[in-house]
Every structure is written in structure tokens, then in C-alpha cells.
PDB file of C-alpha atoms in Angstrom:
ATOM      1  CA  UNK A   1       0.000   0.000   0.000  1.00  0.00           C
ATOM      2  CA  UNK A   2       2.054   2.901  -1.313  1.00  0.00           C
ATOM      3  CA  UNK A   3       1.450   6.069   0.693  1.00  0.00           C
ATOM      4  CA  UNK A   4       2.664   8.593  -1.901  1.00  0.00           C
ATOM      5  CA  UNK A   5       2.789   7.273  -5.432  1.00  0.00           C
ATOM      6  CA  UNK A   6       4.144   8.970  -8.530  1.00  0.00           C
ATOM      7  CA  UNK A   7       3.886   7.990 -12.158  1.00  0.00           C
ATOM      8  CA  UNK A   8       5.798   7.485 -14.268  1.00  0.00           C
ATOM      9  CA  UNK A   9       8.986   6.356 -12.525  1.00  0.00           C
ATOM     10  CA  UNK A  10      11.079   7.172 -15.589  1.00  0.00           C
ATOM     11  CA  UNK A  11      10.349   9.704 -18.300  1.00  0.00           C
ATOM     12  CA  UNK A  12      12.572  10.169 -21.341  1.00  0.00           C
ATOM     13  CA  UNK A  13      11.506  12.791 -23.841  1.00  0.00           C
ATOM     14  CA  UNK A  14      12.824  15.235 -26.397  1.00  0.00           C
ATOM     15  CA  UNK A  15      13.307  18.947 -26.049  1.00  0.00           C
ATOM     16  CA  UNK A  16      10.216  20.966 -26.771  1.00  0.00           C
ATOM     17  CA  UNK A  17       7.735  18.289 -25.720  1.00  0.00           C
ATOM     18  CA  UNK A  18       5.071  18.689 -23.026  1.00  0.00           C
ATOM     19  CA  UNK A  19       4.829  16.085 -20.271  1.00  0.00           C
ATOM     20  CA  UNK A  20       2.988  15.455 -17.014  1.00  0.00           C
ATOM     21  CA  UNK A  21       3.878  13.681 -13.800  1.00  0.00           C
ATOM     22  CA  UNK A  22       1.082  12.438 -11.587  1.00  0.00           C
ATOM     23  CA  UNK A  23       1.075  12.164  -7.818  1.00  0.00           C
ATOM     24  CA  UNK A  24      -1.431  10.636  -5.445  1.00  0.00           C
ATOM     25  CA  UNK A  25      -1.357  10.194  -1.673  1.00  0.00           C
ATOM     26  CA  UNK A  26      -3.624   7.907   0.357  1.00  0.00           C
ATOM     27  CA  UNK A  27      -2.572   9.233   3.767  1.00  0.00           C
ATOM     28  CA  UNK A  28      -5.392  11.738   4.094  1.00  0.00           C
ATOM     29  CA  UNK A  29      -2.875  14.593   4.250  1.00  0.00           C
ATOM     30  CA  UNK A  30      -3.842  18.200   3.649  1.00  0.00           C
ATOM     31  CA  UNK A  31      -0.551  19.416   2.170  1.00  0.00           C
ATOM     32  CA  UNK A  32       1.301  18.272  -0.934  1.00  0.00           C
ATOM     33  CA  UNK A  33       4.560  19.362  -2.523  1.00  0.00           C
ATOM     34  CA  UNK A  34       6.796  19.073  -5.554  1.00  0.00           C
ATOM     35  CA  UNK A  35      10.558  19.001  -5.040  1.00  0.00           C
ATOM     36  CA  UNK A  36      13.329  18.890  -7.636  1.00  0.00           C
ATOM     37  CA  UNK A  37      16.584  17.024  -7.028  1.00  0.00           C
ATOM     38  CA  UNK A  38      19.423  18.037  -9.317  1.00  0.00           C
ATOM     39  CA  UNK A  39      22.407  16.019 -10.464  1.00  0.00           C
ATOM     40  CA  UNK A  40      24.311  16.949  -7.288  1.00  0.00           C
ATOM     41  CA  UNK A  41      21.420  15.575  -5.215  1.00  0.00           C
ATOM     42  CA  UNK A  42      20.369  19.015  -3.979  1.00  0.00           C
ATOM     43  CA  UNK A  43      16.658  19.114  -3.118  1.00  0.00           C
ATOM     44  CA  UNK A  44      14.681  22.280  -3.700  1.00  0.00           C
ATOM     45  CA  UNK A  45      11.010  23.089  -3.169  1.00  0.00           C
ATOM     46  CA  UNK A  46       9.051  23.980  -6.279  1.00  0.00           C
ATOM     47  CA  UNK A  47       5.426  24.153  -5.155  1.00  0.00           C
ATOM     48  CA  UNK A  48       3.303  23.533  -2.113  1.00  0.00           C
ATOM     49  CA  UNK A  49      -0.462  23.110  -1.904  1.00  0.00           C
ATOM     50  CA  UNK A  50      -2.507  23.149   1.278  1.00  0.00           C
ATOM     51  CA  UNK A  51      -6.121  22.036   0.983  1.00  0.00           C
ATOM     52  CA  UNK A  52      -5.880  22.475  -2.797  1.00  0.00           C
ATOM     53  CA  UNK A  53      -4.654  26.058  -2.418  1.00  0.00           C
ATOM     54  CA  UNK A  54      -1.252  27.068  -3.769  1.00  0.00           C
ATOM     55  CA  UNK A  55       0.800  28.408  -0.870  1.00  0.00           C
ATOM     56  CA  UNK A  56       4.386  28.172  -2.099  1.00  0.00           C
ATOM     57  CA  UNK A  57       5.460  28.944  -5.619  1.00  0.00           C
ATOM     58  CA  UNK A  58       9.220  29.174  -5.756  1.00  0.00           C
ATOM     59  CA  UNK A  59      11.064  30.781  -8.600  1.00  0.00           C
ATOM     60  CA  UNK A  60      10.519  28.159 -11.251  1.00  0.00           C
ATOM     61  CA  UNK A  61       9.887  28.817 -14.951  1.00  0.00           C
ATOM     62  CA  UNK A  62       6.218  29.298 -15.744  1.00  0.00           C
ATOM     63  CA  UNK A  63       6.561  26.301 -18.063  1.00  0.00           C
ATOM     64  CA  UNK A  64       5.959  24.312 -14.879  1.00  0.00           C
ATOM     65  CA  UNK A  65       2.348  24.284 -13.757  1.00  0.00           C
ATOM     66  CA  UNK A  66       0.985  22.307 -10.815  1.00  0.00           C
ATOM     67  CA  UNK A  67      -2.615  21.157 -10.735  1.00  0.00           C
ATOM     68  CA  UNK A  68      -4.451  19.892  -7.679  1.00  0.00           C
ATOM     69  CA  UNK A  69      -7.857  18.432  -8.631  1.00  0.00           C
ATOM     70  CA  UNK A  70      -8.422  17.332  -5.026  1.00  0.00           C
ATOM     71  CA  UNK A  71      -6.521  17.031  -1.755  1.00  0.00           C
ATOM     72  CA  UNK A  72      -5.173  13.583  -2.641  1.00  0.00           C
ATOM     73  CA  UNK A  73      -3.665  14.533  -6.001  1.00  0.00           C
ATOM     74  CA  UNK A  74      -1.035  16.997  -7.156  1.00  0.00           C
ATOM     75  CA  UNK A  75       0.089  16.735 -10.746  1.00  0.00           C
ATOM     76  CA  UNK A  76       2.956  18.554 -12.424  1.00  0.00           C
ATOM     77  CA  UNK A  77       2.733  19.623 -16.031  1.00  0.00           C
ATOM     78  CA  UNK A  78       5.802  20.823 -17.889  1.00  0.00           C
ATOM     79  CA  UNK A  79       5.628  22.638 -21.217  1.00  0.00           C
ATOM     80  CA  UNK A  80       8.365  23.045 -23.808  1.00  0.00           C
ATOM     81  CA  UNK A  81      10.848  20.831 -22.004  1.00  0.00           C
ATOM     82  CA  UNK A  82      14.488  21.925 -21.959  1.00  0.00           C
ATOM     83  CA  UNK A  83      17.720  20.019 -21.359  1.00  0.00           C
ATOM     84  CA  UNK A  84      18.098  21.734 -17.973  1.00  0.00           C
ATOM     85  CA  UNK A  85      14.821  20.255 -16.786  1.00  0.00           C
ATOM     86  CA  UNK A  86      16.481  16.855 -16.511  1.00  0.00           C
ATOM     87  CA  UNK A  87      16.346  15.898 -12.835  1.00  0.00           C
ATOM     88  CA  UNK A  88      14.491  13.718 -10.362  1.00  0.00           C
ATOM     89  CA  UNK A  89      11.138  15.168  -9.324  1.00  0.00           C
ATOM     90  CA  UNK A  90       9.705  14.151  -5.972  1.00  0.00           C
ATOM     91  CA  UNK A  91       6.161  14.516  -4.803  1.00  0.00           C
ATOM     92  CA  UNK A  92       5.579  14.653  -1.050  1.00  0.00           C
ATOM     93  CA  UNK A  93       2.788  15.125   1.437  1.00  0.00           C
ATOM     94  CA  UNK A  94       2.314  16.042   5.077  1.00  0.00           C
ATOM     95  CA  UNK A  95      -0.651  16.230   7.426  1.00  0.00           C
ATOM     96  CA  UNK A  96      -0.116  19.956   7.915  1.00  0.00           C
ATOM     97  CA  UNK A  97       2.515  22.571   7.164  1.00  0.00           C
ATOM     98  CA  UNK A  98       4.472  21.638  10.302  1.00  0.00           C
ATOM     99  CA  UNK A  99       4.282  17.858  10.110  1.00  0.00           C
ATOM    100  CA  UNK A 100       6.594  15.046   8.994  1.00  0.00           C
ATOM    101  CA  UNK A 101       7.043  14.955   5.244  1.00  0.00           C
ATOM    102  CA  UNK A 102       6.496  11.736   3.290  1.00  0.00           C
ATOM    103  CA  UNK A 103       8.050  11.438  -0.150  1.00  0.00           C
ATOM    104  CA  UNK A 104       7.074   9.479  -3.212  1.00  0.00           C
ATOM    105  CA  UNK A 105       9.714   7.403  -4.982  1.00  0.00           C
ATOM    106  CA  UNK A 106      10.541  10.073  -7.512  1.00  0.00           C
ATOM    107  CA  UNK A 107      10.299  10.484 -11.274  1.00  0.00           C
ATOM    108  CA  UNK A 108      13.556  10.597 -13.180  1.00  0.00           C
ATOM    109  CA  UNK A 109      13.065  12.963 -16.105  1.00  0.00           C
ATOM    110  CA  UNK A 110      15.613  12.912 -18.909  1.00  0.00           C
ATOM    111  CA  UNK A 111      15.323  15.457 -21.689  1.00  0.00           C
ATOM    112  CA  UNK A 112      17.318  14.695 -24.842  1.00  0.00           C
TER     113      UNK A 112
ATOM    114  CA  UNK B   1      17.723  32.893   2.766  1.00  0.00           C
ATOM    115  CA  UNK B   2      18.679  30.516   5.526  1.00  0.00           C
ATOM    116  CA  UNK B   3      21.885  28.507   5.153  1.00  0.00           C
ATOM    117  CA  UNK B   4      21.863  24.814   6.081  1.00  0.00           C
ATOM    118  CA  UNK B   5      25.299  23.260   6.357  1.00  0.00           C
ATOM    119  CA  UNK B   6      25.906  19.553   6.841  1.00  0.00           C
ATOM    120  CA  UNK B   7      29.123  17.879   7.838  1.00  0.00           C
ATOM    121  CA  UNK B   8      30.969  15.843   6.943  1.00  0.00           C
ATOM    122  CA  UNK B   9      30.048  15.797   3.250  1.00  0.00           C
ATOM    123  CA  UNK B  10      31.295  12.225   2.881  1.00  0.00           C
ATOM    124  CA  UNK B  11      31.860   9.448   5.371  1.00  0.00           C
ATOM    125  CA  UNK B  12      33.090   5.867   5.061  1.00  0.00           C
ATOM    126  CA  UNK B  13      32.568   3.492   7.973  1.00  0.00           C
ATOM    127  CA  UNK B  14      33.218  -0.116   8.647  1.00  0.00           C
ATOM    128  CA  UNK B  15      30.194  -2.118   9.698  1.00  0.00           C
ATOM    129  CA  UNK B  16      29.660  -1.868  13.443  1.00  0.00           C
ATOM    130  CA  UNK B  17      31.168   1.602  13.824  1.00  0.00           C
ATOM    131  CA  UNK B  18      29.347   4.608  15.269  1.00  0.00           C
ATOM    132  CA  UNK B  19      29.086   8.034  13.683  1.00  0.00           C
ATOM    133  CA  UNK B  20      27.729  11.520  14.250  1.00  0.00           C
ATOM    134  CA  UNK B  21      26.403  13.725  11.471  1.00  0.00           C
ATOM    135  CA  UNK B  22      25.977  17.423  12.048  1.00  0.00           C
ATOM    136  CA  UNK B  23      23.572  20.013  10.678  1.00  0.00           C
ATOM    137  CA  UNK B  24      24.105  23.739  11.333  1.00  0.00           C
ATOM    138  CA  UNK B  25      21.621  26.411  10.327  1.00  0.00           C
ATOM    139  CA  UNK B  26      22.131  30.140  10.107  1.00  0.00           C
ATOM    140  CA  UNK B  27      18.874  31.447  11.580  1.00  0.00           C
ATOM    141  CA  UNK B  28      16.106  30.455  13.964  1.00  0.00           C
ATOM    142  CA  UNK B  29      13.772  27.759  12.663  1.00  0.00           C
ATOM    143  CA  UNK B  30      10.368  26.367  13.574  1.00  0.00           C
ATOM    144  CA  UNK B  31      11.245  22.760  12.799  1.00  0.00           C
ATOM    145  CA  UNK B  32      13.908  20.370  11.581  1.00  0.00           C
ATOM    146  CA  UNK B  33      13.608  16.990   9.892  1.00  0.00           C
ATOM    147  CA  UNK B  34      16.173  14.311   9.036  1.00  0.00           C
ATOM    148  CA  UNK B  35      15.874  12.119   5.956  1.00  0.00           C
ATOM    149  CA  UNK B  36      17.736   9.135   4.557  1.00  0.00           C
ATOM    150  CA  UNK B  37      17.997   8.677   0.793  1.00  0.00           C
ATOM    151  CA  UNK B  38      18.885   5.058   0.120  1.00  0.00           C
ATOM    152  CA  UNK B  39      20.948   3.908  -2.878  1.00  0.00           C
ATOM    153  CA  UNK B  40      17.704   3.306  -4.818  1.00  0.00           C
ATOM    154  CA  UNK B  41      16.766   6.948  -4.409  1.00  0.00           C
ATOM    155  CA  UNK B  42      13.953   6.594  -1.889  1.00  0.00           C
ATOM    156  CA  UNK B  43      13.678   9.384   0.679  1.00  0.00           C
ATOM    157  CA  UNK B  44      12.680   8.185   4.129  1.00  0.00           C
ATOM    158  CA  UNK B  45      11.753  10.476   6.970  1.00  0.00           C
ATOM    159  CA  UNK B  46      13.876   9.564   9.998  1.00  0.00           C
ATOM    160  CA  UNK B  47      13.041  12.245  12.526  1.00  0.00           C
ATOM    161  CA  UNK B  48      10.750  15.194  13.015  1.00  0.00           C
ATOM    162  CA  UNK B  49      12.674  17.052  15.704  1.00  0.00           C
ATOM    163  CA  UNK B  50      12.209  20.779  16.343  1.00  0.00           C
ATOM    164  CA  UNK B  51      14.049  20.426  19.658  1.00  0.00           C
ATOM    165  CA  UNK B  52      15.239  17.829  22.157  1.00  0.00           C
ATOM    166  CA  UNK B  53      16.296  14.240  21.583  1.00  0.00           C
ATOM    167  CA  UNK B  54      14.548  11.329  19.913  1.00  0.00           C
ATOM    168  CA  UNK B  55      15.584   7.740  19.396  1.00  0.00           C
ATOM    169  CA  UNK B  56      14.526   5.178  16.828  1.00  0.00           C
ATOM    170  CA  UNK B  57      16.403   1.913  17.115  1.00  0.00           C
ATOM    171  CA  UNK B  58      20.082   2.452  16.357  1.00  0.00           C
ATOM    172  CA  UNK B  59      19.458   6.028  15.285  1.00  0.00           C
ATOM    173  CA  UNK B  60      18.971   9.033  17.487  1.00  0.00           C
ATOM    174  CA  UNK B  61      18.804  12.755  16.877  1.00  0.00           C
ATOM    175  CA  UNK B  62      19.262  15.842  18.978  1.00  0.00           C
ATOM    176  CA  UNK B  63      18.318  19.376  18.036  1.00  0.00           C
ATOM    177  CA  UNK B  64      19.523  22.390  20.037  1.00  0.00           C
ATOM    178  CA  UNK B  65      17.460  25.095  18.409  1.00  0.00           C
ATOM    179  CA  UNK B  66      18.892  27.915  20.516  1.00  0.00           C
ATOM    180  CA  UNK B  67      22.380  27.073  19.266  1.00  0.00           C
ATOM    181  CA  UNK B  68      21.192  26.356  15.717  1.00  0.00           C
ATOM    182  CA  UNK B  69      22.367  22.819  15.201  1.00  0.00           C
ATOM    183  CA  UNK B  70      21.182  19.249  15.100  1.00  0.00           C
ATOM    184  CA  UNK B  71      23.047  15.957  15.371  1.00  0.00           C
ATOM    185  CA  UNK B  72      22.187  12.543  13.979  1.00  0.00           C
ATOM    186  CA  UNK B  73      23.803   9.568  15.706  1.00  0.00           C
ATOM    187  CA  UNK B  74      24.139   6.219  14.005  1.00  0.00           C
ATOM    188  CA  UNK B  75      25.276   3.399  16.250  1.00  0.00           C
ATOM    189  CA  UNK B  76      26.470  -0.066  15.213  1.00  0.00           C
ATOM    190  CA  UNK B  77      26.231   0.889  11.571  1.00  0.00           C
ATOM    191  CA  UNK B  78      25.060  -1.625   8.981  1.00  0.00           C
ATOM    192  CA  UNK B  79      25.551  -1.730   5.231  1.00  0.00           C
ATOM    193  CA  UNK B  80      21.862  -0.863   4.840  1.00  0.00           C
ATOM    194  CA  UNK B  81      22.604   2.508   6.470  1.00  0.00           C
ATOM    195  CA  UNK B  82      24.489   3.559   3.331  1.00  0.00           C
ATOM    196  CA  UNK B  83      23.066   6.449   1.395  1.00  0.00           C
ATOM    197  CA  UNK B  84      22.719  10.189   1.798  1.00  0.00           C
ATOM    198  CA  UNK B  85      21.458  11.792   4.969  1.00  0.00           C
ATOM    199  CA  UNK B  86      19.720  15.154   4.644  1.00  0.00           C
ATOM    200  CA  UNK B  87      18.613  17.603   7.244  1.00  0.00           C
ATOM    201  CA  UNK B  88      15.972  20.155   6.350  1.00  0.00           C
ATOM    202  CA  UNK B  89      14.625  23.140   8.266  1.00  0.00           C
ATOM    203  CA  UNK B  90      11.307  24.915   8.224  1.00  0.00           C
ATOM    204  CA  UNK B  91      10.533  28.554   8.933  1.00  0.00           C
ATOM    205  CA  UNK B  92       7.296  30.504   8.984  1.00  0.00           C
ATOM    206  CA  UNK B  93       8.990  33.217   6.908  1.00  0.00           C
ATOM    207  CA  UNK B  94       9.325  30.805   3.996  1.00  0.00           C
ATOM    208  CA  UNK B  95       5.853  29.357   4.270  1.00  0.00           C
ATOM    209  CA  UNK B  96       7.255  26.375   6.177  1.00  0.00           C
ATOM    210  CA  UNK B  97       8.884  25.003   3.032  1.00  0.00           C
ATOM    211  CA  UNK B  98      11.619  22.509   3.831  1.00  0.00           C
ATOM    212  CA  UNK B  99      15.052  23.969   3.088  1.00  0.00           C
ATOM    213  CA  UNK B 100      17.537  21.156   2.645  1.00  0.00           C
ATOM    214  CA  UNK B 101      21.225  20.893   3.347  1.00  0.00           C
ATOM    215  CA  UNK B 102      23.499  19.319   0.745  1.00  0.00           C
ATOM    216  CA  UNK B 103      23.600  16.038   2.622  1.00  0.00           C
ATOM    217  CA  UNK B 104      26.164  13.663   4.084  1.00  0.00           C
ATOM    218  CA  UNK B 105      26.977  10.716   1.848  1.00  0.00           C
ATOM    219  CA  UNK B 106      27.581   7.631   3.992  1.00  0.00           C
ATOM    220  CA  UNK B 107      29.103   4.359   2.829  1.00  0.00           C
ATOM    221  CA  UNK B 108      29.176   1.462   5.271  1.00  0.00           C
ATOM    222  CA  UNK B 109      31.512  -1.322   4.208  1.00  0.00           C
ATOM    223  CA  UNK B 110      31.279  -4.971   5.346  1.00  0.00           C
TER     224      UNK B 110
END
């Protein structure tokens, strides 16, 4: 019973394409996040949603757009993919803003 | 923004050894969490520890918020402890987003 699940696990695509990564959590948490891990393993927040409301929107290109259809889902859509978008993208959730964070297994995006 | 510094950056241990990982942060925080990223890339939450000491099996953590540091102790290390250990801090000023350190990469050899 996966708590935070992301699909796909691997995503290989060409520059200029549009792609989406899906995330679902079955923990009943109110807050969900997208993090990006670069090639040096540095983790950085991209977006945070609390009760379907966007509360953190870090400085990311507007080619990245999160969508939260309900509290259990937070999808990430990326337009016009660039080489520099290659990274591992992690979805996460927590009960509240100040609660333990639970990560999904990550999506490794490779842009060629 | 807040600086989160972890030391050492790399560590090699023989199985059975003990170690201490350190996390320093440059400003007051509301919370601190420790994570382990295993060699398969999974990120596991180890501790939610805004202050004080917690223990979970062979691992324990201590956060001294007033002095802006946290320590993660690993006792009797096992090869399955290998991976990268991250600390991350949360502040109200940044919407409670987790700000991560660069991690300590640990290799435990048989």
C-alpha cells in the first residue's frame, strides 16, 4: 500500500515536448509538494499546496504548472521541455505545514 | 535565505562503527527533519525534531534550536545505512517550506 505514489517512474523525452507527472497520496494529508533534485542531489522546493490552495510557488519557470484536482492529487505539467529540466522530481505530502514529510519514490526525467 | 550546512560531506565506515552527522543552520527555525535517501533513491523520513532528543532503534537525533544545530547519531552501523542523509529546516517566513542541506553521503563497508 504505497502512501505517496508517482507515475511514471522514468520519463525520457525530447526537447520541446510537453509532459505530465502524476502524484497521489492515500494518507489523508492536507498538504502536498513538488521538489526537484538536481544532479548533485540538492533538493529544492518547487510548489506547495494546502487544501488544494497554492501556498508556495518558488522561482521556477512558468513552463511548470501544478494542478491539484483534489486534496489527494497533485500533478505537475511541464511545457516546452528543456535540457536543464532533466532531474528527479519528488512529490511529497504532510498532514499539515508543520508535520513530517512523506516522499514518493521520484520520477527521473531525462530530456534529450 | 537561511543557510543549512551539513558535515561531513562524505563518510566511510566499517560495519559496526558509530558516527555523528551534524547540521548547522544560520537562523532560527520552527522545525527540523532528518531524511535518509537510500541507494535506490527513496527518501525516508527519519526524525521530526524541532528540539530535544529522539531515538529510533540504532538512530537518534538531537536538536539544540537555541544554538542552531542538530546531530544525527548512528550506532552499530550496517551496510543498509548507506546512502545520503539530509537535514531540512522549516521557517514561517518561507511558508514552512523545507530547506535542505546538501547532505552527508555515507558508505558502510562490510
